PDB file of C-alpha atoms in Angstrom:
ATOM      1  CA  GLN A 827      15.379  24.862  -7.142  1.00  0.00           C
ATOM      2  CA  VAL A 828      13.761  23.938  -3.795  1.00  0.00           C
ATOM      3  CA  GLN A 829      12.482  20.436  -4.152  1.00  0.00           C
ATOM      4  CA  LEU A 830      11.067  17.960  -1.602  1.00  0.00           C
ATOM      5  CA  VAL A 831      11.024  14.327  -3.236  1.00  0.00           C
ATOM      6  CA  GLN A 832       9.240  11.719  -1.427  1.00  0.00           C
ATOM      7  CA  SER A 833       9.444   7.923  -1.279  1.00  0.00           C
ATOM      8  CA  GLY A 834       7.332   5.643  -3.403  1.00  0.00           C
ATOM      9  CA  ALA A 835       3.974   4.156  -2.817  1.00  0.00           C
ATOM     10  CA  GLU A 836       3.634   1.474  -0.138  1.00  0.00           C
ATOM     11  CA  MET A 837       1.235  -1.415   0.547  1.00  0.00           C
ATOM     12  CA  LYS A 838       1.193  -2.813   4.185  1.00  0.00           C
ATOM     13  CA  LYS A 839      -0.893  -5.001   6.108  1.00  0.00           C
ATOM     14  CA  PRO A 840      -2.861  -3.820   9.138  1.00  0.00           C
ATOM     15  CA  GLY A 841      -0.684  -3.873  12.194  1.00  0.00           C
ATOM     16  CA  ALA A 842       2.629  -3.151  10.371  1.00  0.00           C
ATOM     17  CA  SER A 843       4.607  -0.021  10.117  1.00  0.00           C
ATOM     18  CA  VAL A 844       5.834   2.189   7.295  1.00  0.00           C
ATOM     19  CA  ARG A 845       8.597   4.877   6.991  1.00  0.00           C
ATOM     20  CA  VAL A 846       8.006   7.645   4.548  1.00  0.00           C
ATOM     21  CA  SER A 847      10.923   9.519   3.350  1.00  0.00           C
ATOM     22  CA  CYS A 848      10.998  13.315   2.320  1.00  0.00           C
ATOM     23  CA  LYS A 849      14.405  14.270   0.669  1.00  0.00           C
ATOM     24  CA  THR A 850      14.877  17.938   0.640  1.00  0.00           C
ATOM     25  CA  SER A 851      17.183  20.157  -1.751  1.00  0.00           C
ATOM     26  CA  GLY A 852      17.837  23.459  -3.093  1.00  0.00           C
ATOM     27  CA  TYR A 853      17.831  25.354   0.199  1.00  0.00           C
ATOM     28  CA  ASP A 854      19.516  25.162   3.633  1.00  0.00           C
ATOM     29  CA  PHE A 855      17.733  22.151   5.307  1.00  0.00           C
ATOM     30  CA  ASP A 856      18.437  23.520   8.870  1.00  0.00           C
ATOM     31  CA  SER A 857      16.317  26.737   8.029  1.00  0.00           C
ATOM     32  CA  TYR A 858      12.746  25.599   7.393  1.00  0.00           C
ATOM     33  CA  TYR A 859      10.465  23.311   9.434  1.00  0.00           C
ATOM     34  CA  ILE A 860       9.091  20.323   7.474  1.00  0.00           C
ATOM     35  CA  HIS A 861       5.506  19.261   8.072  1.00  0.00           C
ATOM     36  CA  TRP A 862       3.556  16.223   7.097  1.00  0.00           C
ATOM     37  CA  VAL A 863      -0.162  16.333   5.667  1.00  0.00           C
ATOM     38  CA  ARG A 864      -2.351  13.568   4.891  1.00  0.00           C
ATOM     39  CA  GLN A 865      -5.019  13.207   2.487  1.00  0.00           C
ATOM     40  CA  ASP A 866      -7.519  10.460   2.578  1.00  0.00           C
ATOM     41  CA  PRO A 867      -9.013   9.096  -0.750  1.00  0.00           C
ATOM     42  CA  GLY A 868     -11.197  11.697  -2.163  1.00  0.00           C
ATOM     43  CA  GLN A 869     -11.287  13.666   0.900  1.00  0.00           C
ATOM     44  CA  GLY A 870      -9.692  16.774   2.488  1.00  0.00           C
ATOM     45  CA  LEU A 871      -6.296  17.522   3.969  1.00  0.00           C
ATOM     46  CA  GLU A 872      -5.090  16.906   7.589  1.00  0.00           C
ATOM     47  CA  TRP A 873      -2.041  18.143   9.197  1.00  0.00           C
ATOM     48  CA  MET A 874      -0.201  15.708  11.249  1.00  0.00           C
ATOM     49  CA  ALA A 875       3.180  16.632  12.383  1.00  0.00           C
ATOM     50  CA  LYS A 876       6.226  18.988  12.072  1.00  0.00           C
ATOM     51  CA  ILE A 877       9.861  18.975  12.635  1.00  0.00           C
ATOM     52  CA  ASP A 878      12.641  21.322  13.286  1.00  0.00           C
ATOM     53  CA  PRO A 879      15.304  19.960  11.317  1.00  0.00           C
ATOM     54  CA  SER A 880      17.959  22.149  12.942  1.00  0.00           C
ATOM     55  CA  GLY A 881      17.293  20.532  16.503  1.00  0.00           C
ATOM     56  CA  GLY A 882      15.085  17.686  15.863  1.00  0.00           C
ATOM     57  CA  GLY A 883      12.044  19.068  17.829  1.00  0.00           C
ATOM     58  CA  THR A 884       8.734  17.741  16.814  1.00  0.00           C
ATOM     59  CA  ASP A 885       5.164  18.487  17.451  1.00  0.00           C
ATOM     60  CA  TYR A 886       2.308  16.042  16.502  1.00  0.00           C
ATOM     61  CA  ALA A 887      -1.296  16.161  15.971  1.00  0.00           C
ATOM     62  CA  GLN A 888      -3.324  14.640  18.996  1.00  0.00           C
ATOM     63  CA  ARG A 889      -4.752  11.940  17.345  1.00  0.00           C
ATOM     64  CA  PHE A 890      -1.676  10.618  15.700  1.00  0.00           C
ATOM     65  CA  GLN A 891       0.453  11.146  19.031  1.00  0.00           C
ATOM     66  CA  GLY A 892       2.139   7.739  20.322  1.00  0.00           C
ATOM     67  CA  ARG A 893       1.755   6.279  16.833  1.00  0.00           C
ATOM     68  CA  ILE A 894       3.862   8.360  14.455  1.00  0.00           C
ATOM     69  CA  THR A 895       7.507   9.464  14.716  1.00  0.00           C
ATOM     70  CA  VAL A 896       9.028  12.138  12.631  1.00  0.00           C
ATOM     71  CA  THR A 897      12.821  12.207  12.340  1.00  0.00           C
ATOM     72  CA  ARG A 898      15.529  13.953  10.224  1.00  0.00           C
ATOM     73  CA  ASP A 899      18.953  12.944   9.043  1.00  0.00           C
ATOM     74  CA  THR A 900      20.964  16.309   8.555  1.00  0.00           C
ATOM     75  CA  SER A 901      23.628  14.455   6.568  1.00  0.00           C
ATOM     76  CA  THR A 902      21.147  13.661   3.543  1.00  0.00           C
ATOM     77  CA  SER A 903      18.834  16.473   4.298  1.00  0.00           C
ATOM     78  CA  THR A 904      16.054  13.993   4.589  1.00  0.00           C
ATOM     79  CA  VAL A 905      12.815  13.902   6.931  1.00  0.00           C
ATOM     80  CA  TYR A 906      11.303  10.606   7.651  1.00  0.00           C
ATOM     81  CA  MET A 907       7.994   9.957   9.128  1.00  0.00           C
ATOM     82  CA  GLU A 908       7.092   6.444  10.784  1.00  0.00           C
ATOM     83  CA  VAL A 909       3.652   5.409  11.153  1.00  0.00           C
ATOM     84  CA  ARG A 910       3.146   2.434  13.510  1.00  0.00           C
ATOM     85  CA  ASN A 911       0.412  -0.099  13.986  1.00  0.00           C
ATOM     86  CA  LEU A 912      -1.384   0.700  10.609  1.00  0.00           C
ATOM     87  CA  ARG A 913      -5.038   0.493  10.187  1.00  0.00           C
ATOM     88  CA  SER A 914      -6.983   0.371   6.849  1.00  0.00           C
ATOM     89  CA  ASP A 915      -8.175   3.857   7.607  1.00  0.00           C
ATOM     90  CA  ASP A 916      -4.533   5.173   7.390  1.00  0.00           C
ATOM     91  CA  THR A 917      -4.965   4.404   3.505  1.00  0.00           C
ATOM     92  CA  ALA A 918      -3.861   7.958   2.372  1.00  0.00           C
ATOM     93  CA  VAL A 919      -1.724  10.006   0.280  1.00  0.00           C
ATOM     94  CA  TYR A 920       1.012  11.462   2.706  1.00  0.00           C
ATOM     95  CA  TYR A 921       2.735  14.967   1.828  1.00  0.00           C
ATOM     96  CA  CYS A 922       5.774  16.524   3.349  1.00  0.00           C
ATOM     97  CA  ALA A 923       5.433  20.207   3.066  1.00  0.00           C
ATOM     98  CA  ARG A 924       7.968  23.116   3.722  1.00  0.00           C
ATOM     99  CA  PRO A 925       6.487  26.393   5.177  1.00  0.00           C
ATOM    100  CA  TRP A 926       7.106  29.864   3.905  1.00  0.00           C
ATOM    101  CA  GLY A 927       7.270  32.596   6.795  1.00  0.00           C
ATOM    102  CA  TYR A 928       5.626  36.135   6.378  1.00  0.00           C
ATOM    103  CA  CYS A 929       4.792  38.854   8.680  1.00  0.00           C
ATOM    104  CA  THR A 930       1.402  40.723   8.781  1.00  0.00           C
ATOM    105  CA  GLY A 931      -0.007  43.490  10.979  1.00  0.00           C
ATOM    106  CA  GLY A 932       2.849  42.504  13.517  1.00  0.00           C
ATOM    107  CA  VAL A 933       1.927  38.910  13.452  1.00  0.00           C
ATOM    108  CA  CYS A 934       4.132  36.032  11.777  1.00  0.00           C
ATOM    109  CA  SER A 935       3.134  33.048  10.537  1.00  0.00           C
ATOM    110  CA  ASP A 936       3.759  30.686   7.612  1.00  0.00           C
ATOM    111  CA  ALA A 937       1.799  29.005   4.753  1.00  0.00           C
ATOM    112  CA  PHE A 938       3.002  25.665   2.795  1.00  0.00           C
ATOM    113  CA  ASP A 939       4.603  26.696  -0.403  1.00  0.00           C
ATOM    114  CA  VAL A 940       6.697  23.798  -1.479  1.00  0.00           C
ATOM    115  CA  TRP A 941       5.170  20.346  -1.425  1.00  0.00           C
ATOM    116  CA  GLY A 942       6.458  16.791  -1.970  1.00  0.00           C
ATOM    117  CA  GLN A 943       4.907  14.922  -4.667  1.00  0.00           C
ATOM    118  CA  GLY A 944       2.832  12.824  -2.165  1.00  0.00           C
ATOM    119  CA  THR A 945       3.328   8.963  -1.168  1.00  0.00           C
ATOM    120  CA  LEU A 946       0.385   6.465  -1.584  1.00  0.00           C
ATOM    121  CA  LEU A 947       0.127   4.445   1.446  1.00  0.00           C
ATOM    122  CA  THR A 948      -2.336   1.813   1.036  1.00  0.00           C
ATOM    123  CA  VAL A 949      -3.230  -0.465   3.952  1.00  0.00           C
ATOM    124  CA  SER A 950      -4.842  -3.834   3.264  1.00  0.00           C
ATOM    125  CA  SER A 951      -5.032  -7.312   4.522  1.00  0.00           C
TER     126      SER A 951
ATOM    127  CA  ASP B 693      -8.713  22.696  17.319  1.00  0.00           C
ATOM    128  CA  ILE B 694      -9.917  25.691  15.132  1.00  0.00           C
ATOM    129  CA  GLN B 695     -12.609  24.376  12.847  1.00  0.00           C
ATOM    130  CA  MET B 696     -12.772  25.636   9.338  1.00  0.00           C
ATOM    131  CA  THR B 697     -15.867  25.664   6.969  1.00  0.00           C
ATOM    132  CA  GLN B 698     -16.268  26.305   3.560  1.00  0.00           C
ATOM    133  CA  SER B 699     -19.090  26.942   1.223  1.00  0.00           C
ATOM    134  CA  PRO B 700     -20.096  26.002  -1.266  1.00  0.00           C
ATOM    135  CA  SER B 701     -18.895  22.377  -1.329  1.00  0.00           C
ATOM    136  CA  SER B 702     -18.998  22.763  -5.281  1.00  0.00           C
ATOM    137  CA  VAL B 703     -19.519  25.366  -7.720  1.00  0.00           C
ATOM    138  CA  SER B 704     -20.203  24.980 -11.391  1.00  0.00           C
ATOM    139  CA  ALA B 705     -19.264  28.047 -13.556  1.00  0.00           C
ATOM    140  CA  SER B 706     -18.496  29.170 -17.084  1.00  0.00           C
ATOM    141  CA  VAL B 707     -15.172  30.652 -18.474  1.00  0.00           C
ATOM    142  CA  GLY B 708     -15.187  34.265 -17.797  1.00  0.00           C
ATOM    143  CA  ASP B 709     -17.568  34.105 -14.838  1.00  0.00           C
ATOM    144  CA  ARG B 710     -16.901  35.409 -11.497  1.00  0.00           C
ATOM    145  CA  VAL B 711     -16.699  32.730  -8.880  1.00  0.00           C
ATOM    146  CA  THR B 712     -16.728  33.380  -4.998  1.00  0.00           C
ATOM    147  CA  ILE B 713     -15.903  30.949  -2.259  1.00  0.00           C
ATOM    148  CA  THR B 714     -16.413  31.451   1.514  1.00  0.00           C
ATOM    149  CA  CYS B 715     -14.400  29.948   4.499  1.00  0.00           C
ATOM    150  CA  ARG B 716     -15.310  30.399   8.075  1.00  0.00           C
ATOM    151  CA  ALA B 717     -13.199  29.797  11.115  1.00  0.00           C
ATOM    152  CA  SER B 718     -14.609  28.837  14.284  1.00  0.00           C
ATOM    153  CA  GLN B 719     -12.479  31.521  16.010  1.00  0.00           C
ATOM    154  CA  ASP B 720     -10.412  34.484  15.464  1.00  0.00           C
ATOM    155  CA  ILE B 721      -7.378  33.540  13.451  1.00  0.00           C
ATOM    156  CA  ARG B 722      -6.072  37.062  13.023  1.00  0.00           C
ATOM    157  CA  ASN B 723      -6.362  36.874   9.148  1.00  0.00           C
ATOM    158  CA  LEU B 724      -3.833  34.081   9.333  1.00  0.00           C
ATOM    159  CA  LEU B 725      -5.422  32.238   6.494  1.00  0.00           C
ATOM    160  CA  ALA B 726      -4.183  30.551   3.170  1.00  0.00           C
ATOM    161  CA  TRP B 727      -5.995  29.204   0.259  1.00  0.00           C
ATOM    162  CA  TYR B 728      -4.630  26.564  -1.979  1.00  0.00           C
ATOM    163  CA  GLN B 729      -5.623  24.901  -5.315  1.00  0.00           C
ATOM    164  CA  GLN B 730      -5.188  21.296  -5.802  1.00  0.00           C
ATOM    165  CA  LYS B 731      -5.568  19.741  -9.161  1.00  0.00           C
ATOM    166  CA  PRO B 732      -6.396  15.921  -9.369  1.00  0.00           C
ATOM    167  CA  GLY B 733      -3.093  13.698  -8.381  1.00  0.00           C
ATOM    168  CA  LYS B 734      -1.423  16.883  -7.552  1.00  0.00           C
ATOM    169  CA  ALA B 735      -0.186  18.322  -4.444  1.00  0.00           C
ATOM    170  CA  PRO B 736      -1.809  21.613  -3.414  1.00  0.00           C
ATOM    171  CA  LYS B 737      -0.575  24.865  -4.641  1.00  0.00           C
ATOM    172  CA  LEU B 738      -0.419  28.130  -2.301  1.00  0.00           C
ATOM    173  CA  MET B 739      -2.192  30.640  -3.883  1.00  0.00           C
ATOM    174  CA  ILE B 740      -2.946  33.101  -1.154  1.00  0.00           C
ATOM    175  CA  HIS B 741      -1.377  33.909   2.493  1.00  0.00           C
ATOM    176  CA  ALA B 742      -2.365  36.318   5.003  1.00  0.00           C
ATOM    177  CA  ALA B 743      -6.093  36.284   3.751  1.00  0.00           C
ATOM    178  CA  SER B 744      -5.409  38.481   0.967  1.00  0.00           C
ATOM    179  CA  ARG B 745      -1.793  38.402  -0.191  1.00  0.00           C
ATOM    180  CA  LEU B 746      -1.221  36.677  -3.540  1.00  0.00           C
ATOM    181  CA  GLN B 747       1.655  34.288  -3.803  1.00  0.00           C
ATOM    182  CA  SER B 748       4.102  35.135  -6.355  1.00  0.00           C
ATOM    183  CA  GLY B 749       3.216  33.688  -9.795  1.00  0.00           C
ATOM    184  CA  VAL B 750      -0.484  33.579  -9.050  1.00  0.00           C
ATOM    185  CA  PRO B 751      -2.767  35.456 -11.702  1.00  0.00           C
ATOM    186  CA  LEU B 752      -4.256  38.681 -10.594  1.00  0.00           C
ATOM    187  CA  ARG B 753      -7.700  37.319 -11.170  1.00  0.00           C
ATOM    188  CA  PHE B 754      -7.435  35.604  -7.885  1.00  0.00           C
ATOM    189  CA  SER B 755      -8.061  37.370  -4.864  1.00  0.00           C
ATOM    190  CA  GLY B 756      -8.654  37.195  -1.174  1.00  0.00           C
ATOM    191  CA  SER B 757     -10.444  39.413   1.477  1.00  0.00           C
ATOM    192  CA  ALA B 758     -11.415  39.071   5.373  1.00  0.00           C
ATOM    193  CA  SER B 759     -14.385  40.118   7.628  1.00  0.00           C
ATOM    194  CA  GLY B 760     -13.697  38.945  11.057  1.00  0.00           C
ATOM    195  CA  THR B 761     -13.570  35.151  10.841  1.00  0.00           C
ATOM    196  CA  ASP B 762     -15.174  35.065   7.431  1.00  0.00           C
ATOM    197  CA  PHE B 763     -12.708  34.868   4.407  1.00  0.00           C
ATOM    198  CA  THR B 764     -13.350  34.902   0.789  1.00  0.00           C
ATOM    199  CA  LEU B 765     -11.742  33.845  -2.401  1.00  0.00           C
ATOM    200  CA  THR B 766     -12.659  35.398  -5.441  1.00  0.00           C
ATOM    201  CA  ILE B 767     -11.654  34.127  -9.046  1.00  0.00           C
ATOM    202  CA  SER B 768     -12.683  37.288 -11.281  1.00  0.00           C
ATOM    203  CA  ASP B 769     -12.520  35.590 -14.606  1.00  0.00           C
ATOM    204  CA  LEU B 770     -12.626  32.060 -14.514  1.00  0.00           C
ATOM    205  CA  GLN B 771     -10.113  30.287 -16.744  1.00  0.00           C
ATOM    206  CA  PRO B 772     -10.063  26.470 -17.648  1.00  0.00           C
ATOM    207  CA  GLU B 773      -6.868  26.144 -15.717  1.00  0.00           C
ATOM    208  CA  ASP B 774      -8.482  27.426 -12.734  1.00  0.00           C
ATOM    209  CA  LEU B 775     -10.607  24.039 -12.210  1.00  0.00           C
ATOM    210  CA  GLY B 776      -9.665  22.374  -9.071  1.00  0.00           C
ATOM    211  CA  ILE B 777     -10.527  21.866  -5.378  1.00  0.00           C
ATOM    212  CA  TYR B 778      -9.838  24.880  -3.319  1.00  0.00           C
ATOM    213  CA  TYR B 779      -8.921  24.716   0.339  1.00  0.00           C
ATOM    214  CA  CYS B 780      -8.474  27.234   2.980  1.00  0.00           C
ATOM    215  CA  GLN B 781      -6.155  26.683   5.948  1.00  0.00           C
ATOM    216  CA  GLN B 782      -5.799  28.555   9.282  1.00  0.00           C
ATOM    217  CA  ALA B 783      -2.170  29.317  10.200  1.00  0.00           C
ATOM    218  CA  ASP B 784      -2.954  30.981  13.642  1.00  0.00           C
ATOM    219  CA  SER B 785      -2.377  27.914  15.790  1.00  0.00           C
ATOM    220  CA  PHE B 786      -1.390  24.223  15.850  1.00  0.00           C
ATOM    221  CA  PRO B 787      -2.817  21.915  14.839  1.00  0.00           C
ATOM    222  CA  ARG B 788      -3.127  23.534  11.389  1.00  0.00           C
ATOM    223  CA  THR B 789      -6.558  23.072   9.920  1.00  0.00           C
ATOM    224  CA  PHE B 790      -8.189  23.143   6.697  1.00  0.00           C
ATOM    225  CA  GLY B 791     -11.455  23.632   5.294  1.00  0.00           C
ATOM    226  CA  PRO B 792     -13.227  20.659   3.479  1.00  0.00           C
ATOM    227  CA  GLY B 793     -12.612  22.111   0.178  1.00  0.00           C
ATOM    228  CA  THR B 794     -14.675  23.495  -2.539  1.00  0.00           C
ATOM    229  CA  LYS B 795     -14.699  22.086  -5.865  1.00  0.00           C
ATOM    230  CA  VAL B 796     -14.806  24.390  -8.840  1.00  0.00           C
ATOM    231  CA  GLU B 797     -16.074  22.826 -12.067  1.00  0.00           C
ATOM    232  CA  LEU B 798     -16.935  24.158 -15.631  1.00  0.00           C
ATOM    233  CA  LYS B 799     -20.624  24.322 -16.453  1.00  0.00           C
TER     234      LYS B 799
END
């Protein structure tokens, strides 16, 4: 079955970097974008970035631009997100998610139907 | 960015009650709206897409509707397993944005 399995919890100091992985399986890796969504403690959901695994093209939310990089390894069907210059307010659960496409009324879009289990990142001195 | 608001922030209801959650977009999103359910410590689960289309496997007591930039999620016969936080999300443009969530609790 379709699965997204993320790397384990991380604890980092302010100013450090972290790389979170999202290993996919059960489907054609090249055929679906992978997105990253973060959830601050006890808070809502925030979209961060997406990558097109087939060509590697990326798109980032403006507030993360320049501080995160999303890459992929097609040989292992894994997507990575690196966050640099960590701050205490980066403490959050980070999810990868795969969208499921649909069309309605002549317009096509998607929704996140498969999610990783989440990776808790704690940033503290 | 498109702003999404939800009301109420929390609702307390009894088993068998009808629960209604409202979501509003700051601009026209062409009914490209999804609803997610999240339980503690778990990833969100897609419940409805395109404002009113039930995802496969989601119980029929869940329904969604749209009127302009206002969207509604209804649980017609609340069950204990329906407890959690519900988020709306617009899928019209990037960045994708979510509502702040509505917590559904048992009275």
